[in-house]
Every structure is written in structure tokens, then in C-alpha cells.
Short mmCIF file of N, CA and C in Angstrom, two decimals:
data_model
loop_
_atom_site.label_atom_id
_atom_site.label_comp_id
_atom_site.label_asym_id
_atom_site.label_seq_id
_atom_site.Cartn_x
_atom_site.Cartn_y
_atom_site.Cartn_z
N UNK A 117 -89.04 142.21 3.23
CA UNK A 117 -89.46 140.91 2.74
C UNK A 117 -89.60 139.93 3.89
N UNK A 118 -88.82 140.10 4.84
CA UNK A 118 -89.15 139.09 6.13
C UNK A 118 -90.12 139.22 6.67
N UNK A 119 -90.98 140.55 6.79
CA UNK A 119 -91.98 141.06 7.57
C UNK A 119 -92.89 140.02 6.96
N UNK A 120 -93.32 140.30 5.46
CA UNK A 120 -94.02 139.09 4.50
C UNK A 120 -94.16 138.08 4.67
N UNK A 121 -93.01 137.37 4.85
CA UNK A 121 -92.73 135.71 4.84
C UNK A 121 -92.94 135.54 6.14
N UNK A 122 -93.37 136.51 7.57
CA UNK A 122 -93.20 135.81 8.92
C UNK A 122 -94.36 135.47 9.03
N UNK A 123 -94.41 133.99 9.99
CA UNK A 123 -95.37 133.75 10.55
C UNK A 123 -96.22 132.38 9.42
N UNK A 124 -95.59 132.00 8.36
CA UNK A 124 -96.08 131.38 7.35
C UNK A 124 -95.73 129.38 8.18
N UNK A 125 -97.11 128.94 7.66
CA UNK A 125 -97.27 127.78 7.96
C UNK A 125 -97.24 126.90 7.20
N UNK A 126 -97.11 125.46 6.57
CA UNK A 126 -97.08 124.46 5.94
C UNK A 126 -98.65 124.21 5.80
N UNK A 127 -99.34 124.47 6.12
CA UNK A 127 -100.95 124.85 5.82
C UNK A 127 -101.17 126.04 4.97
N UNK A 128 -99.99 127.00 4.74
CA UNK A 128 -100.39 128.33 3.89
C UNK A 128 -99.66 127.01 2.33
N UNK A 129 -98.66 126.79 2.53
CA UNK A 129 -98.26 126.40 1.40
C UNK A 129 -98.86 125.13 0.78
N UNK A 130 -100.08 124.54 1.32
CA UNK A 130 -100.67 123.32 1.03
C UNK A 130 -101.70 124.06 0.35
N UNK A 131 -102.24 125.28 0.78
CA UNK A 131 -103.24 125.62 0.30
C UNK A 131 -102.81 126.50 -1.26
N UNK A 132 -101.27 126.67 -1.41
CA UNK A 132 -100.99 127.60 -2.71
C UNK A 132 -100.81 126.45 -3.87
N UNK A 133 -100.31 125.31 -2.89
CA UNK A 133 -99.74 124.06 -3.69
C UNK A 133 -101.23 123.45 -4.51
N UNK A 134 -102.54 123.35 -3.77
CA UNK A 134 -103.99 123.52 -4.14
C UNK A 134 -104.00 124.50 -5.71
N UNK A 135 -104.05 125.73 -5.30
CA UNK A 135 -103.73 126.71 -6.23
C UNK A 135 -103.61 126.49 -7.41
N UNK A 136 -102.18 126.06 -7.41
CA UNK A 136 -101.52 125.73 -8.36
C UNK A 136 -101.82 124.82 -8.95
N UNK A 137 -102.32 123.78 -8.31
CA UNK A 137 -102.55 122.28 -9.35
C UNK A 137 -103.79 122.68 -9.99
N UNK A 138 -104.61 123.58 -9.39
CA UNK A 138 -106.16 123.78 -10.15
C UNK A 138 -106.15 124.94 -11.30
N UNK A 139 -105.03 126.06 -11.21
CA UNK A 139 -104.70 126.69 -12.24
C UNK A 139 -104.05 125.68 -13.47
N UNK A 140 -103.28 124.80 -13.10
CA UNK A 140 -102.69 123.59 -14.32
C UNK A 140 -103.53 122.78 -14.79
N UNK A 141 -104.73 122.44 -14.24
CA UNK A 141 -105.99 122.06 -14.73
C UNK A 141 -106.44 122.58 -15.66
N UNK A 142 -107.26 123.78 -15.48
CA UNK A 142 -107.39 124.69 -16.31
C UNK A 142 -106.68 125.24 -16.99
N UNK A 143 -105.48 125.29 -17.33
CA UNK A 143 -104.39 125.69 -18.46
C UNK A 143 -104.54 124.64 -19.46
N UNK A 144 -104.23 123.88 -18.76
CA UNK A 144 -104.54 122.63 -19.44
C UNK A 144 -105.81 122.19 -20.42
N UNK A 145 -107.12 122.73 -19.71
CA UNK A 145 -108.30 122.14 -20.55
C UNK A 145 -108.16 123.57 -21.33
N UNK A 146 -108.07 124.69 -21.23
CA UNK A 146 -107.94 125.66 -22.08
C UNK A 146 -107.40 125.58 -23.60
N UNK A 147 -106.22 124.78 -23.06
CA UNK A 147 -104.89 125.00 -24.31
C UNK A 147 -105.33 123.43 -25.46
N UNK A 148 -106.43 122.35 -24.30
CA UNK A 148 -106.94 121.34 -25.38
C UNK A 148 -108.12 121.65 -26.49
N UNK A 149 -108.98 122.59 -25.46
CA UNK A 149 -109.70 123.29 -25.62
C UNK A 149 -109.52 123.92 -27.36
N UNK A 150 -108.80 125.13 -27.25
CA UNK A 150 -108.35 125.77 -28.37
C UNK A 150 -107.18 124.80 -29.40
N UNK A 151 -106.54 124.09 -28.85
CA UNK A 151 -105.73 123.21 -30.27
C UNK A 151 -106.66 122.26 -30.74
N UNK A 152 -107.88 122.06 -30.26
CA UNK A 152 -108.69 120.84 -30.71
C UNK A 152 -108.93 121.20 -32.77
N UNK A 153 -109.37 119.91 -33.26
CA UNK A 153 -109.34 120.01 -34.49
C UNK A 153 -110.23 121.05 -35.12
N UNK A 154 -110.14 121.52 -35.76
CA UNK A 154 -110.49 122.65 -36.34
C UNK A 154 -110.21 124.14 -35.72
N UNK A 155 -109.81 123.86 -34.51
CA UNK A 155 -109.81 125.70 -34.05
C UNK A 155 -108.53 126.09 -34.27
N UNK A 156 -108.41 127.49 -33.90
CA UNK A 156 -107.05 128.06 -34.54
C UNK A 156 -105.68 128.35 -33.69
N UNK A 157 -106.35 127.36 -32.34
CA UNK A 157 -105.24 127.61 -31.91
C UNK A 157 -105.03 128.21 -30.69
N UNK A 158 -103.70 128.71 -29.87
CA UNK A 158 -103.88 129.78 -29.09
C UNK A 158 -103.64 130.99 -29.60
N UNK A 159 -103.01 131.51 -30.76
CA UNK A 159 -102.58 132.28 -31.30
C UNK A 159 -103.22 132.31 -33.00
N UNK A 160 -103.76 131.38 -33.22
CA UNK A 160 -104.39 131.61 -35.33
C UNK A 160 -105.34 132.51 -35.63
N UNK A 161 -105.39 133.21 -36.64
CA UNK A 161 -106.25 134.15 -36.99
C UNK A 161 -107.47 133.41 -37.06
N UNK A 162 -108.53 134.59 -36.58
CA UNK A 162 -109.90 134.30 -36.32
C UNK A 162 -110.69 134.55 -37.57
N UNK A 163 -110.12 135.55 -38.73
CA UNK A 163 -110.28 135.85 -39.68
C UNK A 163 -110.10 134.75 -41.10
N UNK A 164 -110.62 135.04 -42.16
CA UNK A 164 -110.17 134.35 -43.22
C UNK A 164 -109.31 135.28 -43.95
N UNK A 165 -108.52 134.93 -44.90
CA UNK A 165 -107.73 135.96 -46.01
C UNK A 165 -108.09 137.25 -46.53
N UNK A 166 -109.95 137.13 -46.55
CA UNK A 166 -109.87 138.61 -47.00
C UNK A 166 -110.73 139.62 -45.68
N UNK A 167 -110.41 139.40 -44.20
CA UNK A 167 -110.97 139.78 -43.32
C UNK A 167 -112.03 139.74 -42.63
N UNK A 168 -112.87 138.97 -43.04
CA UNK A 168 -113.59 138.64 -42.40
C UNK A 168 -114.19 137.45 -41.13
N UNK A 169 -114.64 137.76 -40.30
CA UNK A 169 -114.36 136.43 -39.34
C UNK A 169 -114.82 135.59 -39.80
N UNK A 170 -114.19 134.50 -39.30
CA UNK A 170 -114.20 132.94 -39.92
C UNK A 170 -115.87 132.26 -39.27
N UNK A 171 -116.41 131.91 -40.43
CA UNK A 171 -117.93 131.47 -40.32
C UNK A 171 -118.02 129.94 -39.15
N UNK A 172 -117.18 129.36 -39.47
CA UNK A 172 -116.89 127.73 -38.86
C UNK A 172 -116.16 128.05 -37.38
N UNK A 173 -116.13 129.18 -36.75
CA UNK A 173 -116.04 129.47 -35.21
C UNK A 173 -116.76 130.10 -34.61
N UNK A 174 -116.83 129.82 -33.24
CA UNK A 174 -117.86 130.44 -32.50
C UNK A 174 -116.65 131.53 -32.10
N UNK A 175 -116.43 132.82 -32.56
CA UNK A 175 -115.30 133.84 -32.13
C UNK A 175 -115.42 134.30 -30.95
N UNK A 176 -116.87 134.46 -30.08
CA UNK A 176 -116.97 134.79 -29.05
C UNK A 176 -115.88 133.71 -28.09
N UNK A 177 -116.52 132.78 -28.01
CA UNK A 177 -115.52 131.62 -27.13
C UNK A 177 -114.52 131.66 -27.38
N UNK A 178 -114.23 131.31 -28.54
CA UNK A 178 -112.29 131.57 -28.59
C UNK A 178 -111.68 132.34 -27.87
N UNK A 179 -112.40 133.74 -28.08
CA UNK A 179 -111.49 135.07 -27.57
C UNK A 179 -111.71 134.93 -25.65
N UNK A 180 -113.25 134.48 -25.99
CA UNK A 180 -113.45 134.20 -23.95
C UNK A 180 -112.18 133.59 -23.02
N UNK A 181 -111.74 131.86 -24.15
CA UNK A 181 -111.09 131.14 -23.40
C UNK A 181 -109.47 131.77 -23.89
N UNK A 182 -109.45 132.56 -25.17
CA UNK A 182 -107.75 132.80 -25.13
C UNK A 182 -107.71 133.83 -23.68
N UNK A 183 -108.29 134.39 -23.50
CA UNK A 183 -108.19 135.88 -22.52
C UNK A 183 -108.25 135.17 -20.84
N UNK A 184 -109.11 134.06 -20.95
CA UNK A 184 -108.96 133.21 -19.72
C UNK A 184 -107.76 132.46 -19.33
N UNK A 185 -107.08 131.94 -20.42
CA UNK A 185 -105.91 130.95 -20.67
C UNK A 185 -104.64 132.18 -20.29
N UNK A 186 -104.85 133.37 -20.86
CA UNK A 186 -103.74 134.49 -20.21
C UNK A 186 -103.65 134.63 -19.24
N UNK A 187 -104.83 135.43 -18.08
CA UNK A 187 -104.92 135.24 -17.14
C UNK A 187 -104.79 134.27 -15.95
N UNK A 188 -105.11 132.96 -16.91
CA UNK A 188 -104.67 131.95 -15.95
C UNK A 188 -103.32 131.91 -15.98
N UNK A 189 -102.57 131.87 -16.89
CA UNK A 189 -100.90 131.59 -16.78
C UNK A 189 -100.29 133.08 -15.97
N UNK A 190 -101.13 134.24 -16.18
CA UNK A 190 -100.74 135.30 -14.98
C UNK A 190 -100.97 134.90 -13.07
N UNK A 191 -101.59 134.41 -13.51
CA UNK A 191 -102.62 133.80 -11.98
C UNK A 191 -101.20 132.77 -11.61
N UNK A 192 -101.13 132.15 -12.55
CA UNK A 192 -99.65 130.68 -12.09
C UNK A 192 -98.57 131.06 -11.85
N UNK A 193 -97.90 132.27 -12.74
CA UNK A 193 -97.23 133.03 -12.32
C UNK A 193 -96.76 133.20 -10.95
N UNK A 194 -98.18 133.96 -10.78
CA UNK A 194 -98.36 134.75 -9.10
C UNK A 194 -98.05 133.78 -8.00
N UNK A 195 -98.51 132.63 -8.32
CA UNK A 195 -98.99 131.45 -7.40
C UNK A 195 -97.78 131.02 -7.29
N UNK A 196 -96.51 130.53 -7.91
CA UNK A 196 -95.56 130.25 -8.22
C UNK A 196 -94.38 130.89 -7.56
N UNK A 197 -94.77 132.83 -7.64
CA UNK A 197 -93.99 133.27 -6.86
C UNK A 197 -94.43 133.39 -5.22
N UNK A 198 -95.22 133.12 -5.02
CA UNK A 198 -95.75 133.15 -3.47
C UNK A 198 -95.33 131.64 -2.81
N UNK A 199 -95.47 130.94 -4.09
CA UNK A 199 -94.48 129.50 -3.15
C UNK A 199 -93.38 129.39 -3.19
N UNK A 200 -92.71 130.00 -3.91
CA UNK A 200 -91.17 130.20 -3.60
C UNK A 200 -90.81 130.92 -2.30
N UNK A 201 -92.17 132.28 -2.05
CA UNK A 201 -91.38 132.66 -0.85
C UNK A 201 -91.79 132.20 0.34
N UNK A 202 -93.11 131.02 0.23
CA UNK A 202 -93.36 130.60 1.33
C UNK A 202 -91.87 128.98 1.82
N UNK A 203 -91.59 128.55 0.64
CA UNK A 203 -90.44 127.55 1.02
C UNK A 203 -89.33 128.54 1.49
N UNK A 204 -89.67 129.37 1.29
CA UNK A 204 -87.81 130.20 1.71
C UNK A 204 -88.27 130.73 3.03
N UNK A 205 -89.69 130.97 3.79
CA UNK A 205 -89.84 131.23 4.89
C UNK A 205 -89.90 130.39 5.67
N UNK A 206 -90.36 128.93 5.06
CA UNK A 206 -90.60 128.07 6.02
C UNK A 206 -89.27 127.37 6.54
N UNK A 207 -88.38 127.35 5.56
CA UNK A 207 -86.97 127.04 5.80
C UNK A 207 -86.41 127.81 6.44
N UNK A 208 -86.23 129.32 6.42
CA UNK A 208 -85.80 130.34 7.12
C UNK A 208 -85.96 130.03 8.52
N UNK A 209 -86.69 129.86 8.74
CA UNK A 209 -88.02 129.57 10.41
C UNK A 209 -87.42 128.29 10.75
N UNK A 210 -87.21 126.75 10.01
CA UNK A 210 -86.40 125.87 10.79
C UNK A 210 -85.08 125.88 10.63
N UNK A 211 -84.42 127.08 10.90
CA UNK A 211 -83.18 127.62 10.60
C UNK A 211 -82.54 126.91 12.33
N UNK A 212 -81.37 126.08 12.56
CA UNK A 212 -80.95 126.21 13.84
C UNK A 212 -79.42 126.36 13.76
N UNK A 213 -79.41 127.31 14.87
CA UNK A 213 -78.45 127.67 14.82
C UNK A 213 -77.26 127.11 15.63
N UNK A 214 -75.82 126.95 14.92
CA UNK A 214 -74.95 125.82 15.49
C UNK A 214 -74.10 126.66 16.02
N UNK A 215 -73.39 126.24 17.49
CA UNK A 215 -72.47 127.43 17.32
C UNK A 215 -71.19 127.04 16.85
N UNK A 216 -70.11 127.25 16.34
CA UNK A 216 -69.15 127.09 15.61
C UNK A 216 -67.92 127.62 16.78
N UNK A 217 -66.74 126.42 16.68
CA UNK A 217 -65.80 126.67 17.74
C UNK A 217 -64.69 127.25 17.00
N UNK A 218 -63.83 128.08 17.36
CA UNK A 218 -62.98 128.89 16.71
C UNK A 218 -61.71 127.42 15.82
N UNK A 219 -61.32 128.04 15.21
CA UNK A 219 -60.31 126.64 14.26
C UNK A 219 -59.17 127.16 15.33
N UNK A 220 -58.60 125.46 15.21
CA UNK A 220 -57.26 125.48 16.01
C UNK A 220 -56.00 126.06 15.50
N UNK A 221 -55.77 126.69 16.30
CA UNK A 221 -54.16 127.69 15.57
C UNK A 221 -53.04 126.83 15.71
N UNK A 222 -52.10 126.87 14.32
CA UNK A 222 -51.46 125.93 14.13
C UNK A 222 -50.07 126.64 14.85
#
């Protein structure tokens, strides 16, 4: 894991921190997207009661943006764990080291 994290700059993590705010964008218009009035949701059946798809949705889009809205929260995920290990490298790296004097024997 150190091999990974070496060599990481405050320019790698500006650019994940980017990332991230533009995946929350889009989570975001996704999830207004699908709760808006009349749609079903991120999760409501596309169907009516006796199976058939529901006439008053466009089902293609729904399913486009639920499958996009997954992926994106997989994508944030990812993004999320790569900035955790870029703060733990970049901290690692301004690591200084003190030297410590032995305690006085009583």
C-alpha cells in the first residue's frame, strides 16, 4: 500500500476533490430527477397492478437514469476511497521525525 500512496501530491487530491464534487452534482440532479412529481422514484414500480408498464412514463429514461444514479454512487464510492488514501499519504510524507530523549531514571 505505500508503494500506491508514494509520490502523491496536493494537486492529485485537488483533482479527486474535483471528482467528487461533480459526481455529487450529478447524484444529485439524478435523485431530483427521478423523485420529481409523478415519477416513481428511485426504487417504484414501473409497472401498474396488473403488469403492465405504466403508460404516463417514459420507462426507457427512468431505467437510463436509475442505472446512471448506481453507477454514479459506485464511481463516489471509488473516489472517496482514493481520497482517503491520498490524505493518509500526504500526511505520511509530512511526517517529521522528533527524536525522543530517554525518560529520566528516578
Amino acid at each position: 500500500m505505500a508503494d500506491a500512496t508514494a509520490g502523491v501530491s496536493i494537486e492529485d487530491f485537488k483533482k479527486l476533490e474535483e471528482e467528487k464534487k461533480a459526481l455529487e452534482v450529478e447524484i444529485s440532479g439524478l435523485q431530483e430527477y427521478l423523485t420529481e412529481d409523478g415519477m416513481p422514484g428511485i426504487s417504484g414500480p414501473l409497472v401498474d397492478e396488473e403488469g403492465f408498464p405504466r403508460a404516463d412514463l417514459d420507462i426507457y429514461a427512468i431505467r437510463k437514469a436509475r442505472n446512471r444514479l448506481a453507477c454514479a454512487q459506485t464511481d463516489h464510492v471509488a473516489v472517496m476511497k482514493k481520497i482517503e488514501q491520498t490524505i493518509t499519504a500526504l500526511h505520511a510524507g509530512s511526517r517529521v521525525a522528533v527524536p525522543r530523549a530517554a525518560p529520566p531514571s528516578a
